Amino acid sequence: PIQIKMDEDNTNWNIGPSVFRINGKIYMTWTGRIFEFYGVHTQNLNIARMVNPYTLDLSTHAVICEPTESWEKHGATYDGREKNLPEVVEGATAVYGPNGEVWCIYSASGYWTDNYALAQLRYKGGDPCNINNWEKSPQPIFTQNTYVYGPGHASYTTGHDGTRYFIYHGYQASGRVGGRYIYVEDYTIQGNNVKLGQGTPERPS
């Protein structure tokens, strides 16, 4: 194991790595937290190119997403306590289109709220380690509905018949009642966007 340290005392931690393949090169994304005792905490999405499957080139490191929108800030607290809760973007995962398109689907807002949701960054071309080459969706692309509350932290796969699926966790009732469940729904690529689900997830009985 290799610890990724973004500052000397490792105050600002890094979690949740994922691998992206873009233009024949491999990159790693991860969530980093900027920690302030008496200010706003933020979690950001980071990226760096990988020299090989176990080594990062940290000279290429960049932040590609920060919690700038109101829908990325649900659950954050700013009351001056030591344990303020952060504004959250996290869990960046790649989705690939049929013609070489790349999207970064991430979770936004606190997982401890009903407003935890999935949002999209669209890769526009150029250097992936440049925030200007990613376009953020103006709104989250998958949010709470009558079946699930606080959906997020998804993974993506393809069935034997070519159907695309995303697997995520969420609550069956508002207010985190009953704990989290794993859900599965299909998704599609529609133009420049990823469309997640039909609002009718399958869930365990």
GROMACS .gro file of C-alpha atoms in nm:
model
  205
    1PRO     CA    1   0.000   0.000   0.000
    2ILE     CA    2   0.111   0.356  -0.078
    3GLN     CA    3  -0.033   0.647   0.119
    4ILE     CA    4  -0.122   0.949  -0.093
    5LYS     CA    5  -0.033   1.260   0.106
    6MET     CA    6  -0.133   1.601  -0.024
    7ASP     CA    7   0.026   1.794   0.263
    8GLU     CA    8   0.313   1.726   0.499
    9ASP     CA    9   0.112   1.640   0.813
   10ASN     CA   10  -0.166   1.463   0.617
   11THR     CA   11  -0.432   1.677   0.784
   12ASN     CA   12  -0.637   1.679   0.465
   13TRP     CA   13  -0.717   1.317   0.396
   14ASN     CA   14  -0.778   1.134   0.068
   15ILE     CA   15  -1.021   0.843   0.013
   16GLY     CA   16  -1.226   0.656  -0.246
   17PRO     CA   17  -0.994   0.597  -0.544
   18SER     CA   18  -1.128   0.505  -0.885
   19VAL     CA   19  -0.957   0.447  -1.222
   20PHE     CA   20  -1.041   0.636  -1.542
   21ARG     CA   21  -0.915   0.543  -1.889
   22ILE     CA   22  -0.897   0.843  -2.119
   23ASN     CA   23  -0.721   0.868  -2.456
   24GLY     CA   24  -0.518   0.555  -2.397
   25LYS     CA   25  -0.387   0.670  -2.059
   26ILE     CA   26  -0.492   0.579  -1.706
   27TYR     CA   27  -0.584   0.825  -1.435
   28MET     CA   28  -0.689   0.791  -1.076
   29THR     CA   29  -0.960   1.000  -0.915
   30TRP     CA   30  -1.018   1.030  -0.544
   31THR     CA   31  -1.193   1.241  -0.283
   32GLY     CA   32  -0.989   1.483  -0.075
   33ARG     CA   33  -1.108   1.680   0.223
   34ILE     CA   34  -0.997   2.033   0.297
   35PHE     CA   35  -1.023   2.056   0.675
   36GLU     CA   36  -1.081   2.379   0.868
   37PHE     CA   37  -1.154   2.388   1.239
   38TYR     CA   38  -1.358   2.710   1.227
   39GLY     CA   39  -1.469   2.744   0.870
   40VAL     CA   40  -1.630   2.563   0.583
   41HIS     CA   41  -1.520   2.205   0.526
   42THR     CA   42  -1.518   2.093   0.166
   43GLN     CA   43  -1.459   1.765  -0.011
   44ASN     CA   44  -1.319   1.790  -0.363
   45LEU     CA   45  -1.269   1.550  -0.653
   46ASN     CA   46  -0.904   1.505  -0.746
   47ILE     CA   47  -0.732   1.346  -1.043
   48ALA     CA   48  -0.377   1.253  -1.141
   49ARG     CA   49  -0.224   1.051  -1.423
   50MET     CA   50  -0.090   0.709  -1.337
   51VAL     CA   51   0.261   0.616  -1.450
   52ASN     CA   52   0.167   0.250  -1.407
   53PRO     CA   53  -0.116   0.067  -1.225
   54TYR     CA   54   0.035   0.141  -0.883
   55THR     CA   55   0.215   0.477  -0.920
   56LEU     CA   56   0.071   0.830  -0.948
   57ASP     CA   57   0.245   1.122  -1.115
   58LEU     CA   58   0.149   1.383  -0.857
   59SER     CA   59   0.296   1.659  -1.075
   60THR     CA   60  -0.024   1.617  -1.281
   61HIS     CA   61  -0.254   1.639  -0.976
   62ALA     CA   62  -0.554   1.869  -1.009
   63VAL     CA   63  -0.895   1.930  -0.855
   64ILE     CA   64  -1.167   1.878  -1.118
   65CYS     CA   65  -1.477   1.937  -0.906
   66GLU     CA   66  -1.560   2.144  -0.598
   67PRO     CA   67  -1.895   2.185  -0.420
   68THR     CA   68  -2.003   2.511  -0.583
   69GLU     CA   69  -2.377   2.448  -0.622
   70SER     CA   70  -2.647   2.461  -0.354
   71TRP     CA   71  -2.744   2.098  -0.429
   72GLU     CA   72  -2.388   1.991  -0.338
   73LYS     CA   73  -2.407   2.147   0.008
   74HIS     CA   74  -2.702   1.981   0.185
   75GLY     CA   75  -2.608   1.860   0.531
   76ALA     CA   76  -2.308   2.089   0.580
   77THR     CA   77  -2.278   2.268   0.914
   78TYR     CA   78  -2.087   2.587   0.993
   79ASP     CA   79  -2.150   2.649   1.361
   80GLY     CA   80  -1.785   2.679   1.467
   81ARG     CA   81  -1.763   2.337   1.626
   82GLU     CA   82  -1.456   2.123   1.577
   83LYS     CA   83  -1.660   1.863   1.391
   84ASN     CA   84  -1.831   2.074   1.129
   85LEU     CA   85  -1.985   1.861   0.855
   86PRO     CA   86  -1.853   1.922   0.503
   87GLU     CA   87  -1.990   2.033   0.171
   88VAL     CA   88  -1.956   1.713  -0.028
   89VAL     CA   89  -1.860   1.593  -0.371
   90GLU     CA   90  -1.725   1.237  -0.368
   91GLY     CA   91  -1.720   0.893  -0.526
   92ALA     CA   92  -1.613   0.984  -0.880
   93THR     CA   93  -1.670   0.689  -1.115
   94ALA     CA   94  -1.620   0.664  -1.492
   95VAL     CA   95  -1.899   0.598  -1.740
   96TYR     CA   96  -1.794   0.541  -2.102
   97GLY     CA   97  -2.005   0.611  -2.407
   98PRO     CA   98  -2.015   0.411  -2.732
   99ASN     CA   99  -1.812   0.670  -2.926
  100GLY     CA  100  -1.531   0.735  -2.679
  101GLU     CA  101  -1.724   0.971  -2.452
  102VAL     CA  102  -1.625   0.984  -2.085
  103TRP     CA  103  -1.837   1.103  -1.795
  104CYS     CA  104  -1.745   1.131  -1.430
  105ILE     CA  105  -2.052   1.046  -1.220
  106TYR     CA  106  -2.017   1.157  -0.859
  107SER     CA  107  -2.217   1.189  -0.538
  108ALA     CA  108  -2.316   1.529  -0.404
  109SER     CA  109  -2.427   1.654  -0.059
  110GLY     CA  110  -2.404   1.465   0.268
  111TYR     CA  111  -2.482   1.093   0.260
  112TRP     CA  112  -2.657   1.149   0.595
  113THR     CA  113  -2.933   1.348   0.420
  114ASP     CA  114  -3.224   1.266   0.189
  115ASN     CA  115  -3.059   1.504  -0.059
  116TYR     CA  116  -2.757   1.283  -0.132
  117ALA     CA  117  -2.767   1.259  -0.511
  118LEU     CA  118  -2.573   1.168  -0.824
  119ALA     CA  119  -2.435   1.432  -1.060
  120GLN     CA  120  -2.231   1.441  -1.379
  121LEU     CA  121  -1.908   1.586  -1.513
  122ARG     CA  122  -1.872   1.552  -1.890
  123TYR     CA  123  -1.520   1.526  -2.029
  124LYS     CA  124  -1.492   1.775  -2.318
  125GLY     CA  125  -1.148   1.679  -2.446
  126GLY     CA  126  -0.795   1.796  -2.382
  127ASP     CA  127  -0.600   1.736  -2.062
  128PRO     CA  128  -0.821   1.550  -1.810
  129CYS     CA  129  -0.614   1.713  -1.532
  130ASN     CA  130  -0.762   2.053  -1.615
  131ILE     CA  131  -1.088   2.147  -1.446
  132ASN     CA  132  -1.187   2.354  -1.751
  133ASN     CA  133  -1.205   2.037  -1.958
  134TRP     CA  134  -1.491   1.900  -1.747
  135GLU     CA  135  -1.846   2.034  -1.767
  136LYS     CA  136  -2.062   2.001  -1.457
  137SER     CA  137  -2.432   1.926  -1.494
  138PRO     CA  138  -2.644   2.225  -1.383
  139GLN     CA  139  -2.853   1.994  -1.162
  140PRO     CA  140  -2.803   1.644  -1.017
  141ILE     CA  141  -2.900   1.368  -1.260
  142PHE     CA  142  -3.048   1.127  -1.003
  143THR     CA  143  -3.215   1.227  -0.676
  144GLN     CA  144  -3.459   1.099  -0.417
  145ASN     CA  145  -3.795   0.979  -0.546
  146THR     CA  146  -4.094   0.784  -0.417
  147TYR     CA  147  -3.886   0.464  -0.407
  148VAL     CA  148  -3.553   0.573  -0.263
  149TYR     CA  149  -3.409   0.854  -0.052
  150GLY     CA  150  -3.051   0.975  -0.050
  151PRO     CA  151  -2.931   0.770  -0.350
  152GLY     CA  152  -2.559   0.780  -0.426
  153HIS     CA  153  -2.215   0.625  -0.452
  154ALA     CA  154  -2.287   0.426  -0.766
  155SER     CA  155  -2.095   0.169  -0.969
  156TYR     CA  156  -2.162   0.078  -1.331
  157THR     CA  157  -2.170  -0.246  -1.525
  158THR     CA  158  -2.313  -0.403  -1.841
  159GLY     CA  159  -2.531  -0.713  -1.859
  160HIS     CA  160  -2.482  -1.002  -2.101
  161ASP     CA  161  -2.752  -0.856  -2.324
  162GLY     CA  162  -2.579  -0.518  -2.341
  163THR     CA  163  -2.809  -0.344  -2.094
  164ARG     CA  164  -2.624  -0.089  -1.883
  165TYR     CA  165  -2.684  -0.099  -1.507
  166PHE     CA  166  -2.588   0.117  -1.214
  167ILE     CA  167  -2.574  -0.010  -0.857
  168TYR     CA  168  -2.608   0.236  -0.572
  169HIS     CA  169  -2.714   0.263  -0.211
  170GLY     CA  170  -3.004   0.453  -0.061
  171TYR     CA  171  -3.270   0.456   0.209
  172GLN     CA  172  -3.623   0.321   0.173
  173ALA     CA  173  -3.773   0.604   0.377
  174SER     CA  174  -3.699   0.965   0.453
  175GLY     CA  175  -3.474   1.043   0.748
  176ARG     CA  176  -3.251   0.735   0.712
  177VAL     CA  177  -3.519   0.504   0.849
  178GLY     CA  178  -3.433   0.135   0.819
  179GLY     CA  179  -3.074   0.165   0.711
  180ARG     CA  180  -2.933   0.165   0.358
  181TYR     CA  181  -3.010  -0.087   0.085
  182ILE     CA  182  -2.842  -0.175  -0.243
  183TYR     CA  183  -3.044  -0.084  -0.554
  184VAL     CA  184  -3.003  -0.174  -0.921
  185GLU     CA  185  -3.145   0.015  -1.218
  186ASP     CA  186  -3.068   0.046  -1.586
  187TYR     CA  187  -2.917   0.359  -1.738
  188THR     CA  188  -2.869   0.493  -2.090
  189ILE     CA  189  -2.648   0.736  -2.279
  190GLN     CA  190  -2.852   1.014  -2.437
  191GLY     CA  191  -2.648   1.265  -2.636
  192ASN     CA  192  -2.411   1.447  -2.401
  193ASN     CA  193  -2.575   1.309  -2.091
  194VAL     CA  194  -2.606   0.997  -1.882
  195LYS     CA  195  -2.965   0.915  -1.788
  196LEU     CA  196  -2.984   0.715  -1.468
  197GLY     CA  197  -3.288   0.499  -1.409
  198GLN     CA  198  -3.661   0.527  -1.454
  199GLY     CA  199  -3.749   0.585  -1.090
  200THR     CA  200  -3.841   0.219  -1.039
  201PRO     CA  201  -3.543   0.051  -0.875
  202GLU     CA  202  -3.529  -0.315  -0.785
  203ARG     CA  203  -3.456  -0.377  -0.419
  204PRO     CA  204  -3.424  -0.668  -0.179
  205SER     CA  205  -3.741  -0.786  -0.007
   0.00000   0.00000   0.00000
